[in-house]
XYZ file of N, CA and C in Angstrom:
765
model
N -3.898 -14.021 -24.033
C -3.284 -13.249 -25.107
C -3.141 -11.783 -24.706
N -3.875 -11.541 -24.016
C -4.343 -9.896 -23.638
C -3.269 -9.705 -22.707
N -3.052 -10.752 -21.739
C -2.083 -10.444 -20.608
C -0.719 -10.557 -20.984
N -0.500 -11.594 -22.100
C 1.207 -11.083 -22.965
C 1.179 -9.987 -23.308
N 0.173 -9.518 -24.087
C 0.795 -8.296 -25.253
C 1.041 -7.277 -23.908
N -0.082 -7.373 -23.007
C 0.403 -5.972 -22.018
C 2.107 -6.441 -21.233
N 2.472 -7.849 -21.103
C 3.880 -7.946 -20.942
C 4.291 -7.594 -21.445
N 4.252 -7.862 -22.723
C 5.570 -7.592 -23.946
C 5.520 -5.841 -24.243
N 4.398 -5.163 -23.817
C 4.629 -3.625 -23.974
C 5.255 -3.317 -22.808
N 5.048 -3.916 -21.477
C 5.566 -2.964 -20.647
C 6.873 -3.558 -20.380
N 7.002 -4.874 -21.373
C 9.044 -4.827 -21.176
C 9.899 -4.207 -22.251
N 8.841 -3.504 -22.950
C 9.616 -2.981 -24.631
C 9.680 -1.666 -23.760
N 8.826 -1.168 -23.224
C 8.782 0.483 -22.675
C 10.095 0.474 -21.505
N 10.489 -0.597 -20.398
C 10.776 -1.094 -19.769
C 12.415 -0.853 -20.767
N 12.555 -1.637 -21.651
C 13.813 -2.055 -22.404
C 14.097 -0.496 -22.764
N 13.439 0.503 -23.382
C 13.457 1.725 -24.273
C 14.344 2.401 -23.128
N 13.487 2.551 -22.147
C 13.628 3.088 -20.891
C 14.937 3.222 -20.359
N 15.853 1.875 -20.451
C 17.114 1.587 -19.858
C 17.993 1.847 -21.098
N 17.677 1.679 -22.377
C 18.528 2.376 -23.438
C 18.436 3.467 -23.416
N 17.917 4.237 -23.133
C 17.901 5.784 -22.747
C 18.777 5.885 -21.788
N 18.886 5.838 -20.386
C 19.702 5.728 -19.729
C 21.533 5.260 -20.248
N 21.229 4.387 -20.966
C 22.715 4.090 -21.272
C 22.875 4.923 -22.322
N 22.384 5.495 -23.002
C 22.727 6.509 -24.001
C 23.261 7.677 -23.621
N 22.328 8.353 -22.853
C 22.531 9.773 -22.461
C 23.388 9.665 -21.110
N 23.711 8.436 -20.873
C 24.946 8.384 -19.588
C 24.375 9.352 -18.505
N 22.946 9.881 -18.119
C 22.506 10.116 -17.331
C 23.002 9.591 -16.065
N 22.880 10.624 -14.822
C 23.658 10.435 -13.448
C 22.006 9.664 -12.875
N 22.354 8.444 -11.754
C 20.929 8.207 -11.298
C 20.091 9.231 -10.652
N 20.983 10.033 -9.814
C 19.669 11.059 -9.249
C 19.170 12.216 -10.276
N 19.556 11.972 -11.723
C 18.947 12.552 -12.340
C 17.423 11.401 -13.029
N 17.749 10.279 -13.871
C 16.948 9.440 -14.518
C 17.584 8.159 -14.040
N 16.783 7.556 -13.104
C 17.444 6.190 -12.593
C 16.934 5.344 -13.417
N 17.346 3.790 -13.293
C 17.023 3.123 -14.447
C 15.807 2.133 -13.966
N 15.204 1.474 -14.760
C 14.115 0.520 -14.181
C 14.444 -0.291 -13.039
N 15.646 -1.483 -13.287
C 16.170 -2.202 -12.374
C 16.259 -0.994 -10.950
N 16.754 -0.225 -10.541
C 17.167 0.785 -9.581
C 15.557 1.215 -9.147
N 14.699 1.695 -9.919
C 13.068 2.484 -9.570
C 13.074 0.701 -8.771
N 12.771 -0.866 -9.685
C 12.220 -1.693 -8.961
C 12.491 -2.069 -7.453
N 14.149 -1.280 -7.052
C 14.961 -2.119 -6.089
C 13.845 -0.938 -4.885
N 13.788 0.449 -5.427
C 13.167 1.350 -4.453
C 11.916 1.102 -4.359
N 11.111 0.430 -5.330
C 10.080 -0.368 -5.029
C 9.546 -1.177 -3.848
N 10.539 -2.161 -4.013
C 10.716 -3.383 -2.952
C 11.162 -2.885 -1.904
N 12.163 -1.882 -1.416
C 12.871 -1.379 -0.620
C 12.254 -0.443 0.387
N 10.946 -0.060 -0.281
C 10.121 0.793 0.365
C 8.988 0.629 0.386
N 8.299 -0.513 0.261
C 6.890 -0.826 -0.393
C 5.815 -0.733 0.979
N 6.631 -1.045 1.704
C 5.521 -0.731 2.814
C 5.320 1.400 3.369
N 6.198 1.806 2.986
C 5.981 3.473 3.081
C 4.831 3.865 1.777
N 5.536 3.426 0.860
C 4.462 3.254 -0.883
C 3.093 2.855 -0.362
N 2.914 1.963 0.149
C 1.343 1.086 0.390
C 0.584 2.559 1.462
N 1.420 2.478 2.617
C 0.826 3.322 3.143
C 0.174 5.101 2.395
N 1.160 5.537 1.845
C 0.694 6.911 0.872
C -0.280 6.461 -0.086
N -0.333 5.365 -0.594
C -0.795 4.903 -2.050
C -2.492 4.688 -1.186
N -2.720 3.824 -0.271
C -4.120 4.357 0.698
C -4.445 5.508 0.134
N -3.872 6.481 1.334
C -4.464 7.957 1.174
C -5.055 8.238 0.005
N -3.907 8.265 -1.045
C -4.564 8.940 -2.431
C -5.510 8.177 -3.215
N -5.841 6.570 -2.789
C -6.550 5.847 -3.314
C -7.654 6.381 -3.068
N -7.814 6.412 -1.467
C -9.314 7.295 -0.942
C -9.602 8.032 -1.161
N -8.679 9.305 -1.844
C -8.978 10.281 -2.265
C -9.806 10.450 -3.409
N -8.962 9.617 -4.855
C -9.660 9.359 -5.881
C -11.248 8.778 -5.790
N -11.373 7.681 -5.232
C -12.532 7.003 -5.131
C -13.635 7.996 -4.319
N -13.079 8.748 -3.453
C -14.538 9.718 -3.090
C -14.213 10.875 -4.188
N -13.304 11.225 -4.692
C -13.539 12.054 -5.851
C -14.328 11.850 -7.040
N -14.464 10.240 -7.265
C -14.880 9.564 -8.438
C -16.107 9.272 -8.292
N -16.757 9.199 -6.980
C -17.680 9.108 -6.622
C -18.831 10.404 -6.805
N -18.374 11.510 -6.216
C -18.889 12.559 -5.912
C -18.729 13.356 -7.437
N -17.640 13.397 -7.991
C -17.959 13.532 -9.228
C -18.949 13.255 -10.267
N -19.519 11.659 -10.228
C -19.956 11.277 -11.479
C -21.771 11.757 -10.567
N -21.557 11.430 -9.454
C -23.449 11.965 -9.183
C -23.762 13.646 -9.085
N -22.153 14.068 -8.796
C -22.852 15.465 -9.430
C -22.834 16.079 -10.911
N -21.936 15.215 -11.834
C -21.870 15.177 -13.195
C -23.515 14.355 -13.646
N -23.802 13.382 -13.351
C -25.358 12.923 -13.720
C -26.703 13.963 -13.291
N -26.002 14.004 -11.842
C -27.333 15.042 -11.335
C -27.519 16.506 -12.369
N -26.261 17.175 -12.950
C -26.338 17.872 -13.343
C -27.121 17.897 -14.805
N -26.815 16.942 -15.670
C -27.194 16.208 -16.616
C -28.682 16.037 -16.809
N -29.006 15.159 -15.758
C -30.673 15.111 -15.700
C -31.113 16.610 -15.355
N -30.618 17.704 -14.785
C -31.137 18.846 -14.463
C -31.647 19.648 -15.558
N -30.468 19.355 -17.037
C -30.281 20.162 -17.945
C -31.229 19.506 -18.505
N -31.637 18.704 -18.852
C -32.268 17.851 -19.589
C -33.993 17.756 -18.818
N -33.943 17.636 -17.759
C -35.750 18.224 -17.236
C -35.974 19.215 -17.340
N -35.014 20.473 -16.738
C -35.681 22.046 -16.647
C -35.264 22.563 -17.634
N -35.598 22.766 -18.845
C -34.905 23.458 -20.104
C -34.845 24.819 -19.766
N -35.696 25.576 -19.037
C -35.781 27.205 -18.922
C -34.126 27.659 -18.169
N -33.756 26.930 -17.571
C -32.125 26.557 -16.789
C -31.120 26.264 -17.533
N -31.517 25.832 -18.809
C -30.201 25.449 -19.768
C -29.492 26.802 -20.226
N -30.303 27.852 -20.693
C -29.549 29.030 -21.351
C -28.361 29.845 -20.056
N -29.052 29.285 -18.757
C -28.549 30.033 -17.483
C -26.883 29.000 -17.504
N -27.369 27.742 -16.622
C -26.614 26.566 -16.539
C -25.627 26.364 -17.832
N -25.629 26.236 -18.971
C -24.407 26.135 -20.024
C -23.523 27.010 -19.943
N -23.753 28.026 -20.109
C -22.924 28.792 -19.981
C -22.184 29.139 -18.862
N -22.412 28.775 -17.466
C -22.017 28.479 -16.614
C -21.227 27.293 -16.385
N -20.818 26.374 -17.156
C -20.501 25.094 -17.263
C -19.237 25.960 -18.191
N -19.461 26.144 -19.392
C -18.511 26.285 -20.056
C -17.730 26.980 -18.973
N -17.869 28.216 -18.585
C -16.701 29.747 -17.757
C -16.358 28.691 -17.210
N -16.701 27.849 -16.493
C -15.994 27.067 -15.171
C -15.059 26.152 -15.903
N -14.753 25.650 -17.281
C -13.894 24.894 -17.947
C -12.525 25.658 -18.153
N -13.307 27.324 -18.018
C -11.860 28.545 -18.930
C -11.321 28.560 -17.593
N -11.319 27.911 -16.357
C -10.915 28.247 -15.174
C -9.500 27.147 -14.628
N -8.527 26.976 -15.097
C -7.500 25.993 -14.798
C -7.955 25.421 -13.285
N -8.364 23.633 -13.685
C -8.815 23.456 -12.100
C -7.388 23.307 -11.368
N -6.287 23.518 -11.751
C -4.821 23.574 -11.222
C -4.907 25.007 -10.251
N -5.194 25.812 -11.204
C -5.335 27.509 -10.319
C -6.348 27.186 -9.007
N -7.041 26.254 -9.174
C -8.123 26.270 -7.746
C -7.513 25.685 -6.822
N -6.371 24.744 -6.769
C -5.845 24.460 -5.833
C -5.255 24.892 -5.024
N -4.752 25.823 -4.530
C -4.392 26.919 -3.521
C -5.539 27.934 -2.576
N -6.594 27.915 -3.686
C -7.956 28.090 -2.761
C -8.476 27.412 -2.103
N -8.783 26.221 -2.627
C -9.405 25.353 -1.851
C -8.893 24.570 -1.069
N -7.170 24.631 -1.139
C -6.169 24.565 0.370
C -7.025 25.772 1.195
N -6.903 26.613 1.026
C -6.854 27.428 1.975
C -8.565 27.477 2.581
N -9.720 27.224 1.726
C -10.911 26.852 2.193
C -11.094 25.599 2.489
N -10.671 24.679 2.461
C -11.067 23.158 2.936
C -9.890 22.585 3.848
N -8.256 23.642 4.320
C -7.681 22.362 5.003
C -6.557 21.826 4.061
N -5.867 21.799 5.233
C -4.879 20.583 4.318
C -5.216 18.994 4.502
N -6.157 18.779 4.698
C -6.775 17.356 4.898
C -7.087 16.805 3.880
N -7.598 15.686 3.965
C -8.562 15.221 2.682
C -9.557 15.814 1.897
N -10.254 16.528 2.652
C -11.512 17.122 1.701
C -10.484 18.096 0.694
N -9.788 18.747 0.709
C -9.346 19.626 -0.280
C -8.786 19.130 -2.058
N -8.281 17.489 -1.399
C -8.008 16.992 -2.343
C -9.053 16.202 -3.348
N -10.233 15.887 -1.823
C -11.069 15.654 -2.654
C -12.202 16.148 -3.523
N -11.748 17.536 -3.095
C -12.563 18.578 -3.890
C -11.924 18.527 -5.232
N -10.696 18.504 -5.157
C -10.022 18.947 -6.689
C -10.207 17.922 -7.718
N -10.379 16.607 -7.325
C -10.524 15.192 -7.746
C -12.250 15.413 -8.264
N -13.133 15.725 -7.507
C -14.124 15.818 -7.927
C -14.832 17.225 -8.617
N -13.764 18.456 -9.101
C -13.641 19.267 -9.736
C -13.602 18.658 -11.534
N -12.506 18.011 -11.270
C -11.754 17.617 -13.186
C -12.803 16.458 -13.303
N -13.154 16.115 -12.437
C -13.755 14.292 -12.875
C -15.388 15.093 -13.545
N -16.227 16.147 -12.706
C -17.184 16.446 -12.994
C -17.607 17.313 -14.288
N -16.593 17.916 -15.111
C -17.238 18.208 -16.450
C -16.970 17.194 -17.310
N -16.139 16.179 -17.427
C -16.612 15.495 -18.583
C -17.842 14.386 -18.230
N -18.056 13.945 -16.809
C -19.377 13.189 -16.364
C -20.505 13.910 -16.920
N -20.574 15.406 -16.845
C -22.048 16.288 -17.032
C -21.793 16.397 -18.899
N -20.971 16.646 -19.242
C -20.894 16.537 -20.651
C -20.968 15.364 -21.317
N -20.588 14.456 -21.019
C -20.653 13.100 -21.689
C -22.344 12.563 -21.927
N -23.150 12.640 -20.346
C -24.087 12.415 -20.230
C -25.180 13.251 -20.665
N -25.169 14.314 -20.844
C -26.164 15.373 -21.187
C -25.922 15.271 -22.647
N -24.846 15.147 -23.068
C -25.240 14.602 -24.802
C -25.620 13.306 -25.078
N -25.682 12.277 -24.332
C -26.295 11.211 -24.165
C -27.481 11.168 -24.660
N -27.993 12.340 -23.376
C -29.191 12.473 -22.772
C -30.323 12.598 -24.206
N -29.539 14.071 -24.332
C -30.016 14.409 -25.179
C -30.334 14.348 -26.534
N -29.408 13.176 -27.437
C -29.250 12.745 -28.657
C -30.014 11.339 -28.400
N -31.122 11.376 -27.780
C -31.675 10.241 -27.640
C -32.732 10.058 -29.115
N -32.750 8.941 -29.921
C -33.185 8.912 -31.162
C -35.083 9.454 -30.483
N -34.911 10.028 -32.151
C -36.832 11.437 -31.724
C -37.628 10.240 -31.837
N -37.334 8.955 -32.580
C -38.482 8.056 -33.228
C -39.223 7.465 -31.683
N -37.805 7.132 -31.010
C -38.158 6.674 -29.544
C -39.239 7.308 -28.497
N -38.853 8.358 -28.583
C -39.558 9.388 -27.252
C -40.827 9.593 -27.885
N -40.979 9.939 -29.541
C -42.344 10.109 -30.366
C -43.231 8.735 -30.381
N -42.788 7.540 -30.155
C -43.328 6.580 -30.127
C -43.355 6.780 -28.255
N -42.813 6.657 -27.488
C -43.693 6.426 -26.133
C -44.156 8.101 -25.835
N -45.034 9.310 -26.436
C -45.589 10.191 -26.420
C -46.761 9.344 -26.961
N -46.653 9.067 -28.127
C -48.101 8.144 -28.622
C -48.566 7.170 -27.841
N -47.518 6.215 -27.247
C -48.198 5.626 -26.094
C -48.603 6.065 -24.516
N -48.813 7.028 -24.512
C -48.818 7.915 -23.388
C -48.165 7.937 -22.179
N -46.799 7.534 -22.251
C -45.788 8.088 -21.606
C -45.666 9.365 -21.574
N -45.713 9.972 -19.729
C -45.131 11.208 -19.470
C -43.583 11.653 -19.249
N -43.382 12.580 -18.811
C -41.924 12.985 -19.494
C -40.979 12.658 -18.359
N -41.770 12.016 -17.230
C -40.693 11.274 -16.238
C -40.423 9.609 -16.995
N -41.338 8.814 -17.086
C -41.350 7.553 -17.654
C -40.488 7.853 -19.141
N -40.427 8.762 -19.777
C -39.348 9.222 -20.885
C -37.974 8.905 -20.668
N -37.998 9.655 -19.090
C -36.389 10.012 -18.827
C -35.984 8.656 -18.416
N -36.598 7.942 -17.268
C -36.299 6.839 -16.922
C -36.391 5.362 -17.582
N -37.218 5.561 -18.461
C -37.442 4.013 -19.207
C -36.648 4.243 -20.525
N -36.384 5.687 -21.520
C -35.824 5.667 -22.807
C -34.546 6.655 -22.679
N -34.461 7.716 -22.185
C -33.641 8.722 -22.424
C -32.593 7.827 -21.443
N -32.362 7.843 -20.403
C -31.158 7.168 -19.770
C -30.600 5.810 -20.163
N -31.605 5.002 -20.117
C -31.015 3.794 -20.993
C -30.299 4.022 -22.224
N -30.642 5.323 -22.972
C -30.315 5.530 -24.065
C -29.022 6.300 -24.076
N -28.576 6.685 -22.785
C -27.579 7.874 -22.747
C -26.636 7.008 -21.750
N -26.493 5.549 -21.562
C -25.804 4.932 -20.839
C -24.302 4.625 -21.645
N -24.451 4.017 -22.722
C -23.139 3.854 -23.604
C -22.007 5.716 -23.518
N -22.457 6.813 -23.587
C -22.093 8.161 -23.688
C -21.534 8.368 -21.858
N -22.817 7.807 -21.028
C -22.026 7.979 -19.561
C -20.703 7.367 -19.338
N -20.870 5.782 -19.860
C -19.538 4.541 -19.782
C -18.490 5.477 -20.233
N -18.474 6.213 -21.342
C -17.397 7.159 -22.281
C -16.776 8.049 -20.921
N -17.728 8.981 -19.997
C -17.984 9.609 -19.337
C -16.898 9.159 -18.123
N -17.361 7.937 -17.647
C -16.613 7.376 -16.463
C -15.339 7.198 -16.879
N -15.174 6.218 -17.972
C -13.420 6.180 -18.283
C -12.709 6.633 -18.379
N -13.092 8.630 -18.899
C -12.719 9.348 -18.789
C -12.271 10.037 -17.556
N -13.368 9.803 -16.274
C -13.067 10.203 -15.006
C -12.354 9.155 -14.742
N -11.854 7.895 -14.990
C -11.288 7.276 -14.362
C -9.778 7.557 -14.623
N -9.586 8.069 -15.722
C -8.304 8.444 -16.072
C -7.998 9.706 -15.543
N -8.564 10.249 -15.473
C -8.061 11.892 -15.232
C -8.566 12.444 -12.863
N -8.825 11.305 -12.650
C -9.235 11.411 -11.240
C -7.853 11.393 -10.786
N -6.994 10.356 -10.775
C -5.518 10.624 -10.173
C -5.108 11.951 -10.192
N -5.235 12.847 -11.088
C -4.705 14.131 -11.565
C -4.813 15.005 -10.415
N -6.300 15.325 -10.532
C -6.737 16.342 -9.230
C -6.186 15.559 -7.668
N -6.214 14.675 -7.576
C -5.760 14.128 -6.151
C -4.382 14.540 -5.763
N -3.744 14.077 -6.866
C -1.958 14.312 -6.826
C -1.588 15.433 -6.839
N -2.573 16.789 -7.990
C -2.273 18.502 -7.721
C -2.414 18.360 -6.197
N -3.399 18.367 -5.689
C -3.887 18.733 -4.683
C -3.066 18.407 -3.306
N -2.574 17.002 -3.680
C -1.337 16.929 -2.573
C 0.076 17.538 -2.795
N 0.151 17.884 -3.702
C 1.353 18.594 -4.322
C 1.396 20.317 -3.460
N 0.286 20.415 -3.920
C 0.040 22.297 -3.308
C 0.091 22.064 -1.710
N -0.064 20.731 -0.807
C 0.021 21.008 0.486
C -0.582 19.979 1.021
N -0.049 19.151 1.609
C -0.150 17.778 2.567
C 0.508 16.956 3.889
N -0.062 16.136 4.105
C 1.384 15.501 4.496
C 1.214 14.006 4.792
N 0.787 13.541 3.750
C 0.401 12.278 3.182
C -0.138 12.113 1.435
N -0.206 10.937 1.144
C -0.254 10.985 -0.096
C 0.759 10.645 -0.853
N 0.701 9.781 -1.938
C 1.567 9.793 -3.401
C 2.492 11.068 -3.860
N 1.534 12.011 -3.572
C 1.771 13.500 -4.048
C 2.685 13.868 -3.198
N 2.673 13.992 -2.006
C 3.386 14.577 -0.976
C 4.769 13.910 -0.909
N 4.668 12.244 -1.417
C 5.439 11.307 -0.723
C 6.640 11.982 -2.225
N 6.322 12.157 -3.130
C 6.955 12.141 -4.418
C 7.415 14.003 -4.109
N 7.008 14.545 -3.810
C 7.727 15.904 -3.606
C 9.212 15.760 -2.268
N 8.333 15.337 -1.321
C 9.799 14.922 -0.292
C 10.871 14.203 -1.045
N 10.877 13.186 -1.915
C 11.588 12.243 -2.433
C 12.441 13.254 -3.207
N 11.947 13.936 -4.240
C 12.636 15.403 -4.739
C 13.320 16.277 -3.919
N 12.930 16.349 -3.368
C 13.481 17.264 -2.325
C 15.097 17.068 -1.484
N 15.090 15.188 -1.221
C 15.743 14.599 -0.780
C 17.067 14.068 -2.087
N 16.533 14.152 -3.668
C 17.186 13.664 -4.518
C 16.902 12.477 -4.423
N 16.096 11.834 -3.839
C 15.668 10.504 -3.932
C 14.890 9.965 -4.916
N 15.668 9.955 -6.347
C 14.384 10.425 -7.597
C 14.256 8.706 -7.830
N 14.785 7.821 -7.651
C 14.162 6.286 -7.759
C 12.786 6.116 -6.530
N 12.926 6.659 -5.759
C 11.986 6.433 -4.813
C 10.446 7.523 -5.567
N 11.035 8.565 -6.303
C 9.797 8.887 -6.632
C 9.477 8.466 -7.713
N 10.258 7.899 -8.556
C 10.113 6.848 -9.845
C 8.944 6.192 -9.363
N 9.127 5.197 -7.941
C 8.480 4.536 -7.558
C 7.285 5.026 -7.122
N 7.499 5.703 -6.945
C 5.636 6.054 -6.190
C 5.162 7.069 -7.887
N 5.775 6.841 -8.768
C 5.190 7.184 -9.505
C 4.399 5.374 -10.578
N 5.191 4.951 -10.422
C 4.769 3.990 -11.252
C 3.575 3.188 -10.554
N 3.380 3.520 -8.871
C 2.557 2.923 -8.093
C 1.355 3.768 -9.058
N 1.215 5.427 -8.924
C 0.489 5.883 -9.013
C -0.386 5.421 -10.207
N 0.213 5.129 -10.853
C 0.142 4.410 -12.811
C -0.395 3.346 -12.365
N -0.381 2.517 -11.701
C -0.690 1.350 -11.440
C -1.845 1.064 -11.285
N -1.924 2.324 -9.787
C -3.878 2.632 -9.446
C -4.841 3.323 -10.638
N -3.782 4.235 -11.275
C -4.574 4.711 -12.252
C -5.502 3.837 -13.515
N -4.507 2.753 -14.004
C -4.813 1.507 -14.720
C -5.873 0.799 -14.426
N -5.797 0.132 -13.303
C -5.925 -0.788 -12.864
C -7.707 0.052 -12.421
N -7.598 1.093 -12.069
C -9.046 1.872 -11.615
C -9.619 1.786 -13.178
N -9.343 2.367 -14.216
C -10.080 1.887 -15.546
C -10.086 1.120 -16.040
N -9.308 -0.028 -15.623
C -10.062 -1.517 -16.261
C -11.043 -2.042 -15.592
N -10.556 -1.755 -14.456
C -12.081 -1.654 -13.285
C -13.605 -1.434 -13.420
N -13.641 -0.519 -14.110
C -14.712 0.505 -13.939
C -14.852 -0.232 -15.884
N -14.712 -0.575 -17.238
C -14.410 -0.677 -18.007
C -15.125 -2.076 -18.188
N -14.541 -3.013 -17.152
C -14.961 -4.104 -16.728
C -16.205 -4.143 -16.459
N -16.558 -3.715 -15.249
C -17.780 -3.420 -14.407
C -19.158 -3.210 -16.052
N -18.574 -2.086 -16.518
C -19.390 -1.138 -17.482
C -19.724 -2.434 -18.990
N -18.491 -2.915 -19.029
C -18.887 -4.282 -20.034
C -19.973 -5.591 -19.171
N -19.994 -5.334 -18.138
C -21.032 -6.621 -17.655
C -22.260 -5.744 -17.405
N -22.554 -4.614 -17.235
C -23.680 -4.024 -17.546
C -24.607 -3.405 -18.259
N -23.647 -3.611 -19.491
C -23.779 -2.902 -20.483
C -23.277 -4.289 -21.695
N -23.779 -5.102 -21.786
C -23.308 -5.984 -22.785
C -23.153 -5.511 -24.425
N -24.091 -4.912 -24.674
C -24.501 -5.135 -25.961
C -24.089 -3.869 -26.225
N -23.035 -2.811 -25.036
C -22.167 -1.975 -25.599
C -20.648 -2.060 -25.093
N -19.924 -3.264 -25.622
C -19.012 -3.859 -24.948
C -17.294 -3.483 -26.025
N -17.814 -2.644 -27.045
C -16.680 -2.352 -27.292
C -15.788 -1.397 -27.146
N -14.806 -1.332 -27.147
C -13.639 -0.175 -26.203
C -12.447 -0.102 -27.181
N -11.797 0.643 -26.747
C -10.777 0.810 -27.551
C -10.049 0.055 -27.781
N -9.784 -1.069 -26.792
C -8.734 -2.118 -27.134
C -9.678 -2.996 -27.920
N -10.869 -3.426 -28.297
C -11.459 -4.101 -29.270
C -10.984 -3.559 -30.299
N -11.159 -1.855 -30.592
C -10.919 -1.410 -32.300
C -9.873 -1.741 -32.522
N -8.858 -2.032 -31.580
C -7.444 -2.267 -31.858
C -7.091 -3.679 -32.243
N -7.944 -4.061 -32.041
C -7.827 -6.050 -32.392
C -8.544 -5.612 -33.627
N -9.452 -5.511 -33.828
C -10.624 -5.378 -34.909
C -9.500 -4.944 -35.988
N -8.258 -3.612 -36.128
C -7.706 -3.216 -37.026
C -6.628 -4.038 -37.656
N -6.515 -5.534 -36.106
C -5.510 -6.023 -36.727
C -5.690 -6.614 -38.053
């Protein structure tokens, strides 16, 4: 049932898509039409596969390095309290900071290689990991922690046996969120300067007027992006059973 309705949306978006086109009598190298993005699809899929790598690797060590320095940070705030008045506020300034504006720095400090992109990837992915989890952390019910204080639990056996278990449903929130927004920083980052990548491959394509071909490596990009949070969504429902509902449940639930 799950796998129609996502047919039947992505041939209604699909259908919208090409009535637009016939409406606005758009030229193709301005808005090409689905049929035309699929033919540059097929037509190029082995150049696509190859870029679509790169930025895959990119994301996944971004997503990586993100969420353990978003946790590490988390448990930091949450053991050393004398560090919180320092550390928050340091968290916030770094949010007022467009991680878009950092990309031209950290071209120019890391390279036009991979690490630069994967800095930027693990820039956006890491405040909502440290925020998600540190309110986790911290909204852990008082009855809990006051009951293993009476049983003489110390404040490591706290963190590890009640407070994290307890701040796991708020991390899951945490990840899906990085899972959505990790493509972002990868693709700035190849955008400001590469020469590989989704990002890179979709600026040449512009460049060239080849806008079905970047149709295409855009819808690839959508693809990984998806397909990485049902992933991770998945994963998080078999480890997390007994916190297994998501947004597409409330959405059945409302039917």
């Amino acid at each position: 049932m799950n796998a129609l309705r996502s047919l039947g949306i992505a041939a209604g978006l699909c259908g919208l898509w090409q009535l637009l086109v016939w409406l606005t009598d758009a030229p193709h190298f301005i808005l090409p039409g689905p049929l035309r993005v699929l033919a540059a699809l097929y037509g190029n899929i082995g150049l696509l596969l190859q870029h679509a790598g790169v930025t895959l690797a990119e994301i996944l060590l971004g997503l990586l390095l993100g969420v353990l320095l978003g946790l590490g940070s988390a448990l930091t705030l949450i053991w050393f309290r004398r560090l919180r008045p320092w550390m928050l506020p340091i968290l916030v300034i770094s949010q007022s900071i467009p991680v878009f504006a950092l990309a031209p720095v950290l071209m120019l400090w890391l390279g036009y290689g991979m690490a630069s992109k994967v800095a930027m990837a693990t820039l956006i992915i890491y405040f909502p990991v440290t925020a998600a989890c540190y309110d986790g952390l911290r909204h852990t019910p008082a009855a809990w922690l006051e009951l293993a204080r009476t049983l003489g639990a110390d404040k490591r056996t706290q963190l590890l046996q009640i407070r994290l278990p307890s701040a796991l449903p708020a991390l899951g929130s945490g990840l899906r969120v990085a899972a959505s927004v990790a493509p972002i920083g990868a693709v700035v980052g190849e955008w400001v300067g590469s020469s590989t990548g989704l990002g890179y491959l979709m600026l040449h394509a512009n460049a060239r007027m080849q806008v079905d071909l970047m149709f295409a490596a855009l819808l690839v990009l959508s693809l990984m992006a998806v397909s990485l949070y049902f992933l991770i969504d998945w994963l998080l429902r078999r480890l997390m059973p007994w916190q297994s509902e998501t947004l597409f449940d409330d959405a059945r639930e409302a039917e």
